[in-house]
C-alpha cells in the first residue's frame, strides 16, 4: 500500500520540493492576494501564514508539550465537561497539519488487497448514501500518563490530559465496507491521512495505523465529518476522520482520505517496530527487549480522572467536599469507582453513571469528609466489568511508556 500513500498524499510540493502550480493557486486563493516572490520560495518551504496555529481557538490553560509537531494536553480540571468541547480537546499530531484543504474535492477511497474493487466516495456520497450515527467516544493517546514512568521513557511527557470524549457523527465503516464488497481474506484495515511529514517530504508517510476487521466492523467505528454538532476542527481532522473508541487514539486517523483493507496486519507508518506496542512478557524497568517480543496495543486499560475540584484546593475545616470525574475502560464497561482520602488504605464507593453509549466515558460523583486540618490526597480508582482495577502506583513499566493507568490523585489542604 506504500505506493498508494505516496501518490495520494502528494499535496503541496512537487518532486523537487517546489510548490506545485495547483497548490500555489489554492494558497493564493486562500490568502486573497498574490505571493509576490513565489518563484523564489526555497524548496519545501511552506509560507508561514499557512502554518496553522491550532492553539488560537483553544483554552489558554492547555499545556504545550511540543510544537513541532503539536502535542498539547488538557489539565484534568479542564476535562470536567460531560462531553469534551473542541477548545479543551488535547492535540496529538505526528506531522504537520495539512494546509489548503479542498473540501469540495475531498474523497474517501477504500482500496487494498482485500477489496473486490476499489471505490471512491465524495463527502456528499457519504452523507447521503448511508445512515448517519452519533456516538460519544473516548479517544486516549497510547502515551497518556507517560510522564509517570520511571525510569523515564522517551516521547511526549503526557501527564493525564491526553484523553477526550466528544460526540462524533458520521457513517459506520461497516456500512461502507458492505457497499464496497470485501474478499474473504480481509484481516485488517489501515488508514491514510493528508498530513505532511515533519520533513515536508510528501513521499514520507506520517502515520498510517489500523485495527483488525472485528474492531473495524463494530457499530461504533465511524467515518465522521462532525464533532459536537459542528464541522470537525482542522487540528482534529477536518473534514473527515476515522473514529474508533476504546483503543489507542492513534488508530483514529485524522484528515482521512483512504482506508486500505489488508490481507495481513497493516504495516503502515507507526504500525511496525515498537510503536504502540507493549512487551509480551513483563520486563524489569529499564530493560528493552527486541521488537519481536512486543505486541500491538488493542483495548486501552481501565482508567479514571478527578475533574473537580482542581488539585491544590484549600478548603475550610468542617465542610464535606463534592468530587466528580469520568471513568472509562477501553472496550469494557466500568463497574465501579472508589475514592480514597488516606493513600489507598480505605475506599468509599462513588456514584457511577452508565455510559451514554458503548465506548463513551462514564461520569462519577462522590462526597467525602476530610476529618481535620492538614494535607490530604484524594485518589480515584476505577474497576472494569472483568474485575480489573487501576493500579495505585506505576503499572508495568514498558520501554515506550504506554498505557500508564495509575490512579489519578489530587492534593487538598484543609485550613
Ligand atoms: N492523520 C493523522 N491522524 C492521527 C494522528 C496524526 O498525527 N495524523 N495522530 C494520532 C494520535 S497518536 C492520536 S493520540 C490522536 C489525537 O487526536 P486529537 O489530536 O484529535 O486529540 O490522533 C491520531 N490520528
Ligand atoms: Mo497518540
Coordinates of C-alpha atoms and ligand atoms in Angstrom, one line a residue:
X1 CA 0.0 0.0 0.0
X2 CA 3.0 2.3 0.2
X3 CA 2.6 3.4 -3.4
X4 CA -1.0 4.4 -2.9
X5 CA 0.0 6.6 0.0
X6 CA 2.8 8.5 -1.8
X7 CA 0.5 9.1 -4.7
X8 CA -2.4 10.4 -2.8
X9 CA -0.6 12.5 -0.1
X10 CA 1.4 14.4 -2.7
X11 CA -0.4 17.5 -1.7
X12 CA 1.6 20.7 -2.0
X13 CA 5.1 20.2 -3.3
X14 CA 6.5 18.7 -6.5
X15 CA 9.3 16.2 -6.7
X16 CA 11.9 18.8 -6.3
X17 CA 10.2 20.3 -3.3
X18 CA 8.7 23.4 -5.0
X19 CA 5.1 24.3 -4.6
X20 CA 3.0 22.8 -7.4
X21 CA 1.2 25.2 -9.7
X22 CA -2.1 23.8 -8.3
X23 CA -1.0 24.3 -4.7
X24 CA 0.2 27.8 -5.5
X25 CA -3.2 28.7 -7.0
X26 CA -5.0 27.2 -4.0
X27 CA -2.8 29.0 -1.5
X28 CA -3.1 32.3 -3.3
X29 CA -6.9 31.9 -3.3
X30 CA -6.8 31.3 0.5
X31 CA -4.6 34.2 1.1
X32 CA -6.7 36.5 -1.1
X33 CA -3.6 38.1 -2.7
X34 CA -0.5 37.1 -4.7
X35 CA 2.6 35.7 -3.1
X36 CA 4.9 38.2 -4.8
X37 CA 8.1 36.2 -4.9
X38 CA 6.5 32.8 -5.1
X39 CA 9.1 31.7 -7.7
X40 CA 11.8 32.3 -5.1
X41 CA 10.4 30.2 -2.2
X42 CA 13.1 27.8 -1.0
X43 CA 12.4 24.0 -1.6
X44 CA 9.8 22.6 0.7
X45 CA 9.1 26.0 2.2
X46 CA 5.5 26.5 3.2
X47 CA 4.8 30.2 3.7
X48 CA 4.3 30.7 7.5
X49 CA 0.9 32.1 7.1
X50 CA -0.3 28.6 6.3
X51 CA 1.4 27.1 9.3
X52 CA -1.8 26.9 11.3
X53 CA -1.7 27.8 15.0
X54 CA -4.0 25.2 16.5
X55 CA -4.0 27.0 19.8
X56 CA -5.7 30.1 18.5
X57 CA -9.1 28.7 19.4
X58 CA -8.1 26.6 22.4
X59 CA -8.5 27.2 26.1
X60 CA -5.4 29.2 27.2
X61 CA -4.6 26.8 30.1
X62 CA -3.9 23.8 27.9
X63 CA -0.3 22.7 28.2
X64 CA 2.0 22.6 25.2
X65 CA 4.3 19.6 25.4
X66 CA 5.8 20.1 21.9
X67 CA 5.0 22.5 19.0
X68 CA 6.8 20.5 16.2
X69 CA 4.6 18.5 15.9
X70 CA 1.9 20.0 18.1
X71 CA 1.3 18.0 21.2
X72 CA -0.9 19.7 23.7
X73 CA -2.6 18.3 26.8
X74 CA -5.6 19.3 28.9
X75 CA -5.2 19.6 32.7
X76 CA -7.6 17.2 34.4
X77 CA -9.7 20.1 35.9
X78 CA -10.4 21.3 32.3
X79 CA -11.9 17.9 31.4
X80 CA -14.9 18.5 33.7
X81 CA -17.4 18.8 30.9
X82 CA -19.6 15.7 30.3
X83 CA -18.7 16.0 26.6
X84 CA -15.2 17.4 25.8
X85 CA -15.6 20.7 23.9
X86 CA -13.3 21.5 21.0
X87 CA -11.4 24.2 22.9
X88 CA -10.4 21.7 25.6
X89 CA -9.5 18.7 23.4
X90 CA -5.9 17.6 23.6
X91 CA -3.9 17.6 20.4
X92 CA -1.5 14.9 19.2
X93 CA 0.0 15.4 15.8
X94 CA 2.8 13.3 14.4
X95 CA 3.4 15.6 11.4
X96 CA 2.2 19.0 10.0
X97 CA -1.5 19.9 9.8
X98 CA -2.4 19.9 6.1
X99 CA -3.0 23.3 4.7
X100 CA -5.3 24.4 1.9
X101 CA -7.9 21.7 2.4
X102 CA -10.1 21.2 -0.7
X103 CA -13.4 20.2 0.9
X104 CA -15.3 20.3 -2.4
X105 CA -12.9 17.8 -3.9
X106 CA -12.4 15.7 -0.8
X107 CA -12.9 12.0 -1.3
X108 CA -12.6 8.7 0.7
X109 CA -11.1 5.8 -1.2
X110 CA -11.5 2.2 0.0
X111 CA -8.8 0.1 -1.5
X112 CA -6.2 -2.6 -0.6
X113 CA -5.6 -6.3 -1.5
X114 CA -8.9 -7.4 0.2
X115 CA -11.5 -5.3 -1.6
X116 CA -13.3 -6.8 -4.6
X117 CA -12.8 -3.5 -6.4
X118 CA -11.6 -0.1 -5.0
X119 CA -14.3 2.5 -4.6
X120 CA -14.2 6.3 -4.0
X121 CA -16.8 8.4 -2.3
X122 CA -17.2 12.1 -2.1
X123 CA -18.2 13.7 1.2
X124 CA -21.7 14.2 -0.2
X125 CA -21.9 10.5 -1.1
X126 CA -21.0 9.6 2.5
X127 CA -23.6 11.9 3.9
X128 CA -26.4 10.9 1.5
X129 CA -25.9 7.2 0.7
X130 CA -25.6 5.9 4.2
X131 CA -27.3 6.3 7.6
X132 CA -25.6 8.7 9.9
X133 CA -24.9 7.8 13.6
X134 CA -23.8 9.8 16.6
X135 CA -21.6 8.3 19.4
X136 CA -19.7 9.7 22.3
X137 CA -16.3 8.1 22.0
X138 CA -13.2 8.1 24.3
X139 CA -10.0 8.9 22.5
X140 CA -7.0 8.4 24.7
X141 CA -3.4 8.7 23.4
X142 CA -1.5 5.4 24.0
X143 CA 1.2 7.5 25.6
X144 CA -1.1 9.3 28.0
X145 CA 0.5 9.0 31.5
X146 CA 4.0 8.5 30.1
X147 CA 5.4 11.2 32.5
X148 CA 4.6 8.8 35.4
X149 CA 7.1 6.1 34.3
X150 CA 10.5 5.6 36.0
X151 CA 13.0 5.2 34.5
X152 CA 11.8 7.9 32.2
X153 CA 10.9 6.8 28.7
X154 CA 11.4 9.0 25.6
X155 CA 8.4 10.7 23.8
X156 CA 6.0 13.4 24.8
X157 CA 5.7 13.5 28.5
X158 CA 1.9 13.4 28.9
X159 CA 0.6 13.6 32.4
X160 CA -3.1 12.7 32.5
X161 CA -4.6 15.0 29.9
X162 CA -4.2 13.1 26.6
X163 CA -7.8 12.0 26.6
X164 CA -11.1 13.3 25.3
X165 CA -14.7 12.1 24.9
X166 CA -16.5 14.1 22.3
X167 CA -19.7 13.4 20.3
X168 CA -18.8 12.2 16.8
X169 CA -21.3 12.0 13.9
X170 CA -20.7 10.0 10.7
X171 CA -21.4 6.7 8.9
X172 CA -20.5 3.3 10.1
X173 CA -17.4 1.9 8.4
X174 CA -19.2 -1.5 8.2
X175 CA -21.9 0.1 6.1
X176 CA -19.3 1.5 3.6
X177 CA -17.4 -1.8 3.5
X178 CA -20.7 -3.7 2.8
X179 CA -21.2 -1.4 -0.2
X180 CA -17.6 -1.8 -1.4
X181 CA -17.6 -5.6 -1.0
X182 CA -14.7 -7.4 0.7
X183 CA -12.8 -10.6 -0.1
X184 CA -12.8 -13.4 2.4
X185 CA -9.1 -12.9 3.3
X186 CA -9.6 -9.4 4.8
X187 CA -8.0 -9.2 8.3
X188 CA -7.0 -5.6 9.0
X189 CA -7.7 -2.0 7.9
X190 CA -5.2 0.8 7.6
X191 CA -5.9 4.5 7.2
X192 CA -4.1 7.2 5.3
X193 CA -4.4 10.9 6.2
X194 CA -3.4 14.1 4.4
X195 CA -1.0 15.5 7.0
X196 CA 2.6 16.2 5.9
X197 CA 5.7 14.6 7.3
X198 CA 7.8 17.0 9.5
X199 CA 10.5 16.9 6.8
X200 CA 7.8 18.3 4.4
X201 CA 8.7 15.4 2.1
X202 CA 5.3 14.4 0.7
X203 CA 6.5 10.9 -0.1
X204 CA 7.1 10.1 3.6
X205 CA 4.1 8.8 5.4
X206 CA 3.4 10.5 8.8
X207 CA 1.3 7.8 10.5
X208 CA -0.9 5.0 9.0
X209 CA -2.4 2.7 11.5
X210 CA -5.4 0.4 11.8
X211 CA -7.3 -2.3 13.6
X212 CA -8.3 -5.9 12.9
X213 CA -11.5 -6.4 10.9
X214 CA -13.5 -7.3 14.0
X215 CA -12.9 -3.9 15.6
X216 CA -13.3 -2.2 12.3
X217 CA -16.8 -3.7 11.8
X218 CA -18.2 -2.6 15.2
X219 CA -21.2 -0.3 15.1
X220 CA -19.3 2.5 16.9
X221 CA -16.4 2.5 14.3
X222 CA -17.3 5.5 12.2
X223 CA -16.1 7.8 9.5
X224 CA -17.0 11.2 11.0
X225 CA -17.5 14.6 9.4
X226 CA -18.8 16.2 12.6
X227 CA -17.7 16.7 16.2
X228 CA -20.1 18.0 18.9
X229 CA -22.6 19.0 16.2
X230 CA -20.2 21.2 14.2
X231 CA -17.5 20.6 11.5
X232 CA -14.5 18.8 12.9
X233 CA -11.9 21.4 13.8
X234 CA -9.0 21.5 11.4
X235 CA -6.5 20.2 14.0
X236 CA -8.7 17.3 14.9
X237 CA -9.0 16.0 11.3
X238 CA -11.3 18.3 9.2
X239 CA -13.0 17.4 7.0
X240 CA -13.1 13.6 7.6
X241 CA -11.8 11.3 10.3
X242 CA -11.9 7.7 11.2
X243 CA -13.0 7.5 14.8
X244 CA -12.5 4.3 16.9
X245 CA -13.2 4.5 20.6
X246 CA -11.5 2.5 23.3
X247 CA -8.2 1.7 21.5
X248 CA -5.2 4.0 21.4
X249 CA -6.4 7.2 19.7
X250 CA -3.6 6.7 17.2
X251 CA -6.0 4.4 15.3
X252 CA -8.4 7.3 14.8
X253 CA -6.9 8.7 11.6
X254 CA -7.3 12.4 11.0
X255 CA -7.6 14.2 7.6
X256 CA -8.7 10.8 6.3
X257 CA -8.6 10.1 2.5
X258 CA -8.0 6.4 2.2
X259 CA -8.7 3.2 4.0
X260 CA -6.9 0.1 2.8
X261 CA -8.4 -3.3 3.5
X262 CA -5.5 -5.6 4.1
X263 CA -5.0 -9.4 3.9
X264 CA -2.3 -9.1 6.7
X265 CA -1.7 -7.0 9.7
X266 CA -1.4 -3.4 8.4
X267 CA 2.2 -2.4 8.0
X268 CA 1.9 1.4 7.6
X269 CA 3.9 4.1 9.5
X270 CA 3.9 3.6 13.3
X271 CA 2.3 0.1 13.0
X272 CA 5.7 -1.7 13.0
X273 CA 8.7 -1.8 15.2
X274 CA 7.9 -0.9 18.8
X275 CA 5.3 1.9 18.0
X276 CA 2.1 1.5 20.0
X277 CA 3.3 -1.9 21.3
X278 CA 4.0 -3.4 24.7
X279 CA 6.4 -6.2 25.7
X280 CA 4.6 -9.6 25.6
X281 CA 6.2 -10.6 28.9
X282 CA 6.7 -8.2 31.8
X283 CA 10.1 -6.6 31.8
X284 CA 12.4 -5.2 34.6
X285 CA 12.1 -1.4 34.4
X286 CA 14.8 -0.1 32.0
X287 CA 15.1 -3.3 30.0
X288 CA 14.2 -3.0 26.3
X289 CA 13.6 -6.4 24.7
X290 CA 13.9 -7.0 20.9
X291 CA 10.9 -5.9 18.7
X292 CA 9.9 -9.5 18.1
X293 CA 8.8 -9.7 21.8
X294 CA 6.3 -6.9 21.6
X295 CA 2.5 -7.0 20.8
X296 CA 0.2 -4.3 19.3
X297 CA -1.8 -2.4 21.9
X298 CA -5.5 -3.1 21.4
X299 CA -8.2 -2.1 24.0
X300 CA -6.9 0.5 26.5
X301 CA -6.9 -0.2 30.2
X302 CA -9.4 0.9 32.8
X303 CA -8.8 4.5 34.0
X304 CA -10.4 7.4 35.7
X305 CA -9.9 11.2 36.3
X306 CA -10.9 13.5 39.1
X307 CA -12.1 16.6 37.2
X308 CA -13.4 18.6 40.2
X309 CA -12.0 20.0 42.3
X310 CA -8.7 21.2 40.8
X311 CA -5.7 19.9 42.6
X312 CA -4.2 22.3 45.1
X313 CA -7.6 23.3 46.5
X314 CA -7.7 24.8 50.0
X315 CA -10.9 24.4 51.9
X316 CA -12.2 25.3 55.4
X317 CA -12.3 22.6 58.0
X318 CA -15.7 21.0 58.8
X319 CA -17.1 21.0 55.3
X320 CA -17.8 18.0 53.2
X321 CA -16.5 18.1 49.6
X322 CA -18.2 17.1 46.4
X323 CA -15.9 15.4 43.8
X324 CA -16.6 14.4 40.3
X325 CA -14.9 12.9 37.2
X326 CA -15.1 10.3 34.5
X327 CA -14.0 6.7 34.1
X328 CA -13.5 4.5 31.0
X329 CA -12.2 1.0 30.3
X330 CA -11.3 0.6 26.6
X331 CA -13.7 -1.9 25.1
X332 CA -15.1 -2.8 28.6
X333 CA -17.6 -1.1 30.9
X334 CA -16.6 0.5 34.2
X335 CA -18.3 -1.4 37.0
X336 CA -17.3 0.8 40.0
X337 CA -15.2 3.8 41.0
X338 CA -13.8 4.1 44.5
X339 CA -12.3 7.1 46.3
X340 CA -9.6 7.1 49.0
X341 CA -8.6 10.1 51.2
X342 CA -5.9 8.1 53.1
X343 CA -3.4 7.0 50.4
X344 CA -5.4 3.9 49.5
X345 CA -5.8 2.4 52.9
X346 CA -9.6 2.6 52.8
X347 CA -12.0 3.3 50.0
X348 CA -15.5 4.6 49.6
X349 CA -17.8 3.8 46.6
X350 CA -18.6 6.7 44.2
X351 CA -21.9 7.1 42.4
X352 CA -21.3 5.9 38.9
X353 CA -23.5 6.5 35.8
X354 CA -23.9 4.2 32.8
X355 CA -22.2 5.3 29.6
X356 CA -24.3 7.2 27.1
X357 CA -23.4 4.5 24.6
X358 CA -20.8 1.8 24.3
X359 CA -17.2 3.2 24.4
X360 CA -18.3 6.5 26.0
X361 CA -16.8 7.6 29.3
X362 CA -18.9 7.3 32.5
X363 CA -19.4 10.1 35.0
X364 CA -19.0 9.6 38.7
X365 CA -19.6 11.8 41.8
X366 CA -18.7 11.3 45.4
X367 CA -18.9 13.3 48.7
X368 CA -16.0 13.0 51.1
X369 CA -15.4 14.3 54.6
X370 CA -11.9 15.3 55.5
X371 CA -11.7 14.9 59.3
X372 CA -9.3 17.6 60.4
X373 CA -6.9 20.4 59.2
X374 CA -3.9 19.3 57.2
X375 CA -2.8 17.9 53.9
X376 CA -4.7 15.2 52.0
X377 CA -4.6 13.4 48.7
X378 CA -7.8 12.2 47.1
X379 CA -7.3 9.1 44.9
X380 CA -9.8 7.7 42.4
X381 CA -9.7 4.1 41.3
X382 CA -12.0 2.5 38.7
X383 CA -12.7 -1.2 38.2
X384 CA -13.9 -2.7 34.9
X385 CA -16.5 -5.4 34.3
X386 CA -13.8 -8.1 34.2
X387 CA -12.8 -7.1 37.7
X388 CA -9.6 -5.4 36.7
X389 CA -8.8 -2.2 38.7
X390 CA -6.4 0.6 38.2
X391 CA -3.0 0.2 39.9
X392 CA -2.5 2.6 42.8
X393 CA 1.1 3.2 41.7
X394 CA 3.0 2.8 38.4
X395 CA 1.8 -0.1 36.3
X396 CA 4.1 -2.5 34.4
X397 CA 6.9 -0.3 33.1
X398 CA 7.5 -0.6 29.3
X399 CA 10.2 0.9 27.0
X400 CA 7.9 3.2 25.1
X401 CA 5.9 4.4 28.1
X402 CA 2.4 3.4 27.1
X403 CA -0.8 2.6 29.0
X404 CA 0.0 4.2 32.3
X405 CA -3.4 3.9 34.0
X406 CA -2.2 4.5 37.6
X407 CA -4.8 6.2 39.9
X408 CA -5.3 9.9 39.4
X409 CA -4.6 11.9 42.6
X410 CA -5.3 15.5 43.7
X411 CA -3.9 17.4 46.6
X412 CA -6.2 19.1 49.1
X413 CA -5.4 21.3 52.1
X414 CA -7.9 21.7 54.9
X415 CA -7.2 25.0 56.7
Ligands
LIG1 N1 -3.5 11.7 10.2 C1 -3.2 11.6 11.5 N2 -4.1 11.0 12.3 C2 -3.8 10.9 13.6 C3 -2.6 11.4 14.1 C4 -1.7 12.1 13.2 O1 -0.6 12.6 13.6 N3 -2.0 12.1 11.9 N4 -2.3 11.3 15.5 C5 -2.9 10.1 16.1 C6 -2.7 10.1 17.6 S1 -1.2 9.4 18.1 C7 -3.6 10.5 18.5 S2 -3.4 10.3 20.1 C8 -4.9 11.1 18.0 C9 -5.1 12.5 18.6 O2 -6.3 13.1 18.3 P1 -6.6 14.6 18.6 O3 -5.4 15.4 18.2 O4 -7.8 14.9 17.7 O5 -6.9 14.7 20.0 O6 -5.0 11.2 16.6 C10 -4.4 10.2 15.9 N5 -4.7 10.3 14.5
LIG2 MO1 -1.4 9.1 20.4

